[in-house]
Short mmCIF file of C-alpha atoms and ligand atoms in Angstrom, two decimals:
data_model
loop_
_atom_site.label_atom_id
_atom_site.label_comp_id
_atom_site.label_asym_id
_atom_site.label_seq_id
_atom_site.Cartn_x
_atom_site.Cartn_y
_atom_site.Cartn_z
CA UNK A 1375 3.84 -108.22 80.74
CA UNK A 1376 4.23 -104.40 80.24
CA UNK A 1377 1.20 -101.78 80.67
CA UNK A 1378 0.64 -98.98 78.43
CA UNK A 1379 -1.77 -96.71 79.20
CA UNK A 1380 -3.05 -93.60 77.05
CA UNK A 1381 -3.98 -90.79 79.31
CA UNK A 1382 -3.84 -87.42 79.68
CA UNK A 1383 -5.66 -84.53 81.71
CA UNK A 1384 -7.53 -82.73 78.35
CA UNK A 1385 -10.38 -84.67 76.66
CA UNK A 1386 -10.02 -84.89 72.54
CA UNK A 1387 -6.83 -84.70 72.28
CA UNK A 1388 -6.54 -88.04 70.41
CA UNK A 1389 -6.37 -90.66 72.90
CA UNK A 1390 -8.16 -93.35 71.82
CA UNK A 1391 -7.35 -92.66 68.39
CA UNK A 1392 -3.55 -93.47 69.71
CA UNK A 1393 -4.61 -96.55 71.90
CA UNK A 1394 -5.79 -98.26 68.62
CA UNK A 1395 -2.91 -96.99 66.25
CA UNK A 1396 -0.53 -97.93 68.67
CA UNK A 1397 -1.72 -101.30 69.69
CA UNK A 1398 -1.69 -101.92 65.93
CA UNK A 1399 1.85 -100.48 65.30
CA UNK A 1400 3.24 -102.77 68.35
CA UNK A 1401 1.83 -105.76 67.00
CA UNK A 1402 4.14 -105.48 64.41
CA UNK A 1403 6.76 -106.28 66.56
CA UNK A 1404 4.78 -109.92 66.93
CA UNK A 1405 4.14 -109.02 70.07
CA UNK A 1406 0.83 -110.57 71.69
CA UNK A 1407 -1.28 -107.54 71.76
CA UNK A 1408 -4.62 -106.89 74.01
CA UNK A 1409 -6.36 -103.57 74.69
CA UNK A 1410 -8.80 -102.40 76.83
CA UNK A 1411 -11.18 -99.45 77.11
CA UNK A 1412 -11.38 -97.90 80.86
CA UNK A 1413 -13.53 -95.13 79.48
CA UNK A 1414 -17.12 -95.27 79.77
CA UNK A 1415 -17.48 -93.11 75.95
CA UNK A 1416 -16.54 -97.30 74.98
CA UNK A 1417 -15.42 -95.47 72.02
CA UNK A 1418 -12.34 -97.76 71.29
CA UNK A 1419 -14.40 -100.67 69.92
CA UNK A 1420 -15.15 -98.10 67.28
CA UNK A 1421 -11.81 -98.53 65.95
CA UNK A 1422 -11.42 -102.54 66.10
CA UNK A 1423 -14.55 -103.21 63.79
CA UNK A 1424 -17.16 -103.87 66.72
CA UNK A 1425 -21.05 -104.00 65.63
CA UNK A 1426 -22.90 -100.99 67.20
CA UNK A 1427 -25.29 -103.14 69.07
CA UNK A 1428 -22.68 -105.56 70.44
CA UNK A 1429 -23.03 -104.32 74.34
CA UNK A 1430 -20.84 -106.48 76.39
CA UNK A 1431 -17.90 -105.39 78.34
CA UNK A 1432 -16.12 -105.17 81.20
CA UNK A 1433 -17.88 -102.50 83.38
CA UNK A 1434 -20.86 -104.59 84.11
CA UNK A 1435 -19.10 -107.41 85.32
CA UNK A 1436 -17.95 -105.17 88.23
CA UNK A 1437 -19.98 -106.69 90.70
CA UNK A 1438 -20.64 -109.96 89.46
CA UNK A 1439 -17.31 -111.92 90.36
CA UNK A 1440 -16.66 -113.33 86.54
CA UNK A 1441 -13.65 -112.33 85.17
CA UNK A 1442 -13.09 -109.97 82.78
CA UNK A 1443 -11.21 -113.11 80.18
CA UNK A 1444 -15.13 -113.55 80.04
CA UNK A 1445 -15.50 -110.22 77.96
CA UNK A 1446 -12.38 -110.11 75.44
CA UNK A 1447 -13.07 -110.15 72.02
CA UNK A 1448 -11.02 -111.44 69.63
CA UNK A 1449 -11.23 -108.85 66.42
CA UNK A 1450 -10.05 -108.79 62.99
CA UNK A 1451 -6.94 -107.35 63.84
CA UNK A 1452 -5.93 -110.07 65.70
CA UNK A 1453 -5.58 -107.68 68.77
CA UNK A 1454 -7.52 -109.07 71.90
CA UNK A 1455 -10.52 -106.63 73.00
CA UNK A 1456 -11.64 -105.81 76.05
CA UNK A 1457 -14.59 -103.09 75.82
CA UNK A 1458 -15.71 -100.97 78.48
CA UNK A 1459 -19.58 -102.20 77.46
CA UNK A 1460 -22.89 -100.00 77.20
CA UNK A 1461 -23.59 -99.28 80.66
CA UNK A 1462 -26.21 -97.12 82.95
CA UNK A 1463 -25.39 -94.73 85.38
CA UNK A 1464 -25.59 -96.86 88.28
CA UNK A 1465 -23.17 -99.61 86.46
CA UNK A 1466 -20.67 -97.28 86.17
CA UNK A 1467 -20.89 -95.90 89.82
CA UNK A 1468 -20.33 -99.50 90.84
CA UNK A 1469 -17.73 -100.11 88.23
CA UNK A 1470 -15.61 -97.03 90.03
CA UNK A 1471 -16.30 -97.87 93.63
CA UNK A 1472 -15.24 -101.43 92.74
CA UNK A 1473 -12.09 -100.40 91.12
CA UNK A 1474 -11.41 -97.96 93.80
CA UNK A 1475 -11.60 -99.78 96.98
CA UNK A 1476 -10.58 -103.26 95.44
CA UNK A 1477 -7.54 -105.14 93.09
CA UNK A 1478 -10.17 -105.71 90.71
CA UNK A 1479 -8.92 -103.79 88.16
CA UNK A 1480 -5.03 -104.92 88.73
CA UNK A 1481 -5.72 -108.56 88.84
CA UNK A 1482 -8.00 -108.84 86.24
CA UNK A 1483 -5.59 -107.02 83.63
CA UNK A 1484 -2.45 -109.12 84.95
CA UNK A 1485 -4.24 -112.53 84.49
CA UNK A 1486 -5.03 -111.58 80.98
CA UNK A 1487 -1.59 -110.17 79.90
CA UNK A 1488 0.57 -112.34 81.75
CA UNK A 1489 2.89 -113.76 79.27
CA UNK A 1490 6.38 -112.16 78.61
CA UNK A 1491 5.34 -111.25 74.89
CA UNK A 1492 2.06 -109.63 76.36
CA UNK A 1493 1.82 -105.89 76.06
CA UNK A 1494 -1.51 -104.48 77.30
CA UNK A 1495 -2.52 -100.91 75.84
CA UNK A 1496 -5.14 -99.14 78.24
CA UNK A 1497 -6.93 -96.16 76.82
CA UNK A 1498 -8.37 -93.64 79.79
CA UNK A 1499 -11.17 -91.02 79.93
CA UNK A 1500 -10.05 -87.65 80.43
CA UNK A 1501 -8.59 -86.19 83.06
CA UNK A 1502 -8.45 -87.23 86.75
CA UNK A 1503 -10.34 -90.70 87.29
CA UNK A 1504 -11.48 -93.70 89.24
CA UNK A 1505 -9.45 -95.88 86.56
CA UNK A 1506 -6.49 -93.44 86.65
CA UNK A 1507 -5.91 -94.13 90.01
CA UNK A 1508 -6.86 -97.77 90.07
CA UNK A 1509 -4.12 -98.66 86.64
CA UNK A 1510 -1.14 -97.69 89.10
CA UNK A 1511 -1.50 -100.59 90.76
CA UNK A 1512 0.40 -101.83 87.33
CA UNK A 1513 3.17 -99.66 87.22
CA UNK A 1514 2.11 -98.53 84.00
CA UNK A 1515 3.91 -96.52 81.11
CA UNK A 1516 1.95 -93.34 80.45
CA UNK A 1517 1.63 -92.21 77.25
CA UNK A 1518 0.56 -88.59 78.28
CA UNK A 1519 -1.37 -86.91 75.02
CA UNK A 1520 -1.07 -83.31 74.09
CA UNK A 1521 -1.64 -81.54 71.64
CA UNK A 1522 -0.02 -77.96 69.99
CA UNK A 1523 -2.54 -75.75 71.55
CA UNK A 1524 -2.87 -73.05 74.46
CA UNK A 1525 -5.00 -75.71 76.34
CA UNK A 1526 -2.04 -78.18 76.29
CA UNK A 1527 0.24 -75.75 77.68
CA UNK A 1528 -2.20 -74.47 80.49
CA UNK A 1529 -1.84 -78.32 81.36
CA UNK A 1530 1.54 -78.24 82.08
CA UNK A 1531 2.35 -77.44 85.12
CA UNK A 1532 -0.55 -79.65 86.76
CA UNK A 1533 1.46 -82.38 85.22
CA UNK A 1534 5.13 -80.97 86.04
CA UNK A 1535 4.03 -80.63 89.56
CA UNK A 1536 3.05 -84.66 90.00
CA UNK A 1537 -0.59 -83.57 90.65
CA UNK A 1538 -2.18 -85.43 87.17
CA UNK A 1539 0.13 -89.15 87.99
CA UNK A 1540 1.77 -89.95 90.89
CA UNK A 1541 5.52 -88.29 91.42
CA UNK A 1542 6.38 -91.97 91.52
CA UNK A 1543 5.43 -92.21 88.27
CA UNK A 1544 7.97 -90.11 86.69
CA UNK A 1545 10.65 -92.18 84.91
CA UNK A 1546 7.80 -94.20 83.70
CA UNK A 1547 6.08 -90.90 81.73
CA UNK A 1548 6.01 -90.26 78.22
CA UNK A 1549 4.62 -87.40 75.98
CA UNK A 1550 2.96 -87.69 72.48
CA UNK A 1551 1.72 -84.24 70.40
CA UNK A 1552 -0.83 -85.21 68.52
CA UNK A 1553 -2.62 -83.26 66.22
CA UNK A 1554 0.43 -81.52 64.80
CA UNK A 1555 0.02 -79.11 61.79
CA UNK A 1556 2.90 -77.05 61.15
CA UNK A 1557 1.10 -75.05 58.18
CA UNK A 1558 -0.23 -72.38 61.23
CA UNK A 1559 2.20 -70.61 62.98
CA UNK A 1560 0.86 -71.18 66.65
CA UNK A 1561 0.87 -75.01 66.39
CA UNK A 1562 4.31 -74.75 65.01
CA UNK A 1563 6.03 -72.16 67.77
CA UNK A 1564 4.06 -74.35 70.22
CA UNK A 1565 5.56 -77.50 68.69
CA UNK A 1566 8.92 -75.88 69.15
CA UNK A 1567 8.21 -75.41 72.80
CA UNK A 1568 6.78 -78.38 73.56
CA UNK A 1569 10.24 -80.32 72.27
CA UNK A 1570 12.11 -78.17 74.21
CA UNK A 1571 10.22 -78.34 77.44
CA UNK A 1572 9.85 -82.03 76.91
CA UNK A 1573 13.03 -82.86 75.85
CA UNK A 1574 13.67 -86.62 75.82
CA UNK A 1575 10.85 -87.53 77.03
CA UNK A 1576 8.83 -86.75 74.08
CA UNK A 1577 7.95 -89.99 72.61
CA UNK A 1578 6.78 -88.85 68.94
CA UNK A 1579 4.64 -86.44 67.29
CA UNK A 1580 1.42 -87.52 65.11
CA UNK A 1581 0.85 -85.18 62.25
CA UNK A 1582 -2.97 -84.11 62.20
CA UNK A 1583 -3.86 -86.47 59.16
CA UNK A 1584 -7.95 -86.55 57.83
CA UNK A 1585 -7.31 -90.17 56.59
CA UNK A 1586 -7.46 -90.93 60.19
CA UNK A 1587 -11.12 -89.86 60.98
CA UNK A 1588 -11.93 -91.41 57.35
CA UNK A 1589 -10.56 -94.72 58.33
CA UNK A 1590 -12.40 -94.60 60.98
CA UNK A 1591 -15.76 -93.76 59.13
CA UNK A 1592 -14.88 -96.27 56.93
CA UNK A 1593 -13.95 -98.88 59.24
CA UNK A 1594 -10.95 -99.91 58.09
CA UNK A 1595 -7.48 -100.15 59.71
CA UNK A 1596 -5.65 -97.01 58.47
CA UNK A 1597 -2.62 -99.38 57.04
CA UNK A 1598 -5.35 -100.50 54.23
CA UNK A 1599 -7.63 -97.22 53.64
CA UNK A 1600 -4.37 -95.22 53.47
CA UNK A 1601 -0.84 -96.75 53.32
CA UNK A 1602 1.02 -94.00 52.38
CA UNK A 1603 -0.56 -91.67 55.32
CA UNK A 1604 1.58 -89.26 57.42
CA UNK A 1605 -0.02 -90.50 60.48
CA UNK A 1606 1.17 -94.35 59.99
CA UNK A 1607 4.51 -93.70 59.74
CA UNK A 1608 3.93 -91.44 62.38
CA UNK A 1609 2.49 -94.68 64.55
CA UNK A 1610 5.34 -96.57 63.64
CA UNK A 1611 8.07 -94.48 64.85
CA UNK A 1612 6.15 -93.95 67.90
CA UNK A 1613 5.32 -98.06 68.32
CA UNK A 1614 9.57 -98.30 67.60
CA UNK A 1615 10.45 -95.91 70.42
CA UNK A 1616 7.98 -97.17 72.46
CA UNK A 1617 9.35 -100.37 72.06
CA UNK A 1618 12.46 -99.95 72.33
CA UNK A 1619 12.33 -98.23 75.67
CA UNK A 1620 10.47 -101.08 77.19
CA UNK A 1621 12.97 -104.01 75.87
CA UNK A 1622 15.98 -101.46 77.91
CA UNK A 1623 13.94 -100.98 81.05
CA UNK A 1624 12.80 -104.88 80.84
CA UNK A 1625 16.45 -105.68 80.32
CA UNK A 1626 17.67 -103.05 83.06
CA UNK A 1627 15.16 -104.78 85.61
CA UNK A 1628 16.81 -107.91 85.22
CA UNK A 1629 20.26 -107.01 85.38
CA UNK A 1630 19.24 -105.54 88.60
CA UNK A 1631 17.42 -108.86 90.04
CA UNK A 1632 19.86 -111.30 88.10
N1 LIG B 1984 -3.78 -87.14 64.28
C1 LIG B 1984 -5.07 -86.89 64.00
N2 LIG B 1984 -5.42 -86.35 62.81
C2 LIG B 1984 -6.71 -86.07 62.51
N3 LIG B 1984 -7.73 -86.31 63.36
C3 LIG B 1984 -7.44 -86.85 64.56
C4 LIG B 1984 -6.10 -87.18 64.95
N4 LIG B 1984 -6.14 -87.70 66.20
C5 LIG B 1984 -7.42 -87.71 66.57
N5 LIG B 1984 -8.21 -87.20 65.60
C6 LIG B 1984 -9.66 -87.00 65.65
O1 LIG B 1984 -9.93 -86.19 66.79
C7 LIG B 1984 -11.15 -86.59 67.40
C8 LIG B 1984 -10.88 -86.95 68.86
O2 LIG B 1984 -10.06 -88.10 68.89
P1 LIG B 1984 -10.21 -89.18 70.07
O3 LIG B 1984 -11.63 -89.59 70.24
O4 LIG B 1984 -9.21 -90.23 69.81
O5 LIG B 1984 -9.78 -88.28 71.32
P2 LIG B 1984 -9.84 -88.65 72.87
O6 LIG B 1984 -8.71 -87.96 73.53
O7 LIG B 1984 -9.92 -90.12 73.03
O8 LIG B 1984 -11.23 -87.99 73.29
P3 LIG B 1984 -11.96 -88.15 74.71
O9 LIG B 1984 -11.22 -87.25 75.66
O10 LIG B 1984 -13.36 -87.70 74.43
O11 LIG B 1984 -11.85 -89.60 75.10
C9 LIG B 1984 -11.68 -87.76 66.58
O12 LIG B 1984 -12.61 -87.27 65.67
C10 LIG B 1984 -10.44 -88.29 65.86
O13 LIG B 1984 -10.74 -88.91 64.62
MG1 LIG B 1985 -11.29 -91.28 74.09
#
């Protein structure tokens, strides 16, 4: 099983957007695909075709014991769902403490990915978190978003410094710039930067793309509402790398064991 998960320590910089586009793009690969939503927005059943009122999910099973198989939803896509779920205040207090101070959230995610085709994508709130700390457990790959603006690069150093993940995470840290629009000046010496300062360790960029937010509105994946769309290809190259990377560290791992 590998462990995606879409973080990053600035809110609206695409994230969930990404889980969803991603998980799509990797299915491609006919890999079998699940995602889940740690953040309590439970935005990213917006972008698999959930019903509004449909309010089950995996925060309020926190304290009841059932498993969180119990709450995936198989959607159109063919991508397995696992929503965060409408939830009060107190829910989500005990949804934290539980994932905190237990392997709850670890062994729940393994059982459900735990084939060798399995990828599980993992889309985070912003910033520092109860679930950000808990998904370690899973030696994750972090997709880290950012995004060509000042508030990207005041970021930087909290994440250089091994403050945002764990120094331990390192070699298993990505970077995606989403939002890019190279018709303004800043975005584009910011861009230029950002590669730079990155280096290899840039996964992709995502071009800022309005058929995104309309497929969206519309509900439809963005491969049908808009097939020619810079942000698709844009998914795909970053679903390839992605990829890619995971089949050399998968095959590194058992060169070392074997
Ligand atoms: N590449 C893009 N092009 C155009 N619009 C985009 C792009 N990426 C994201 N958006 C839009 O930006 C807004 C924020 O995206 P999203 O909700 O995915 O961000 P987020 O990082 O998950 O936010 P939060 O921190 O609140 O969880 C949405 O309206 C989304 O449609
Ligand atoms: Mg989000």
């Amino acid at each position: 099983m590998s462990c995606i998960c879409v973080v990053s320590p600035k809110g609206g910089v695409g994230k969930t957007t990404l889980t969803a586009n991603l998980a799509l793009a990797i299915q491609q690969f006919g890999l079998k695909v699940s995602a889940v939503d740690l953040d309590s927005q439970n935005a990213l059943r917006l972008h698999f075709g959930l019903p509004l009122a449909q309010r089950g999910g995996i925060a309020s099973l926190a304290t009841t014991g059932a498993d969180w198989k119990s709450a995936l939803l198989e959607t159109d896509s063919g991508i397995a769902l696992l929503p965060f779920g409408t939830t009060s205040r107190a829910e989500r207090q005990r949804f934290n403490d539980a994932i905190l101070h237990s392997d709850l959230l670890s062994r729940n995610l393994k059982a459900i990915a735990d084939a060798p085709d399995a990828i599980l994508l993992a889309d985070l709130p912003p910033g520092d978190s109860a679930a950000l700390q808990a998904v370690e457990a899973l030696s994750p790959v972090y997709c880290v978003v950012l995004m060509p603006d000042s508030a990207s690069l005041s970021v930087l150093p909290e994440l250089e410094s091994g403050d945002f993940l764990p120094p331990a995470a390192e070699s298993r840290r990505f970077f995606i710039l989403n939002l890019m629009d190279l018709r303004h000046h800043l975005a584009q010496d910011i861009t230029q930067y950002l590669r730079q300062r990155l280096g290899p360790r840039l996964l992709g960029t995502v071009h800022r793309d309005e058929a995104l937010p309309e497929a969206l509105a519309a509900q439809q994946p963005l491969r049908l509402y808009s097939p020619g769309s810079a942000a698709l290809v844009d998914f795909e190259h970053l679903a390839q790398n992605l990829y890619r990377w995971l089949l050399a560290s998968q095959g590194a791992e058992s060169g070392t064991s074997g």
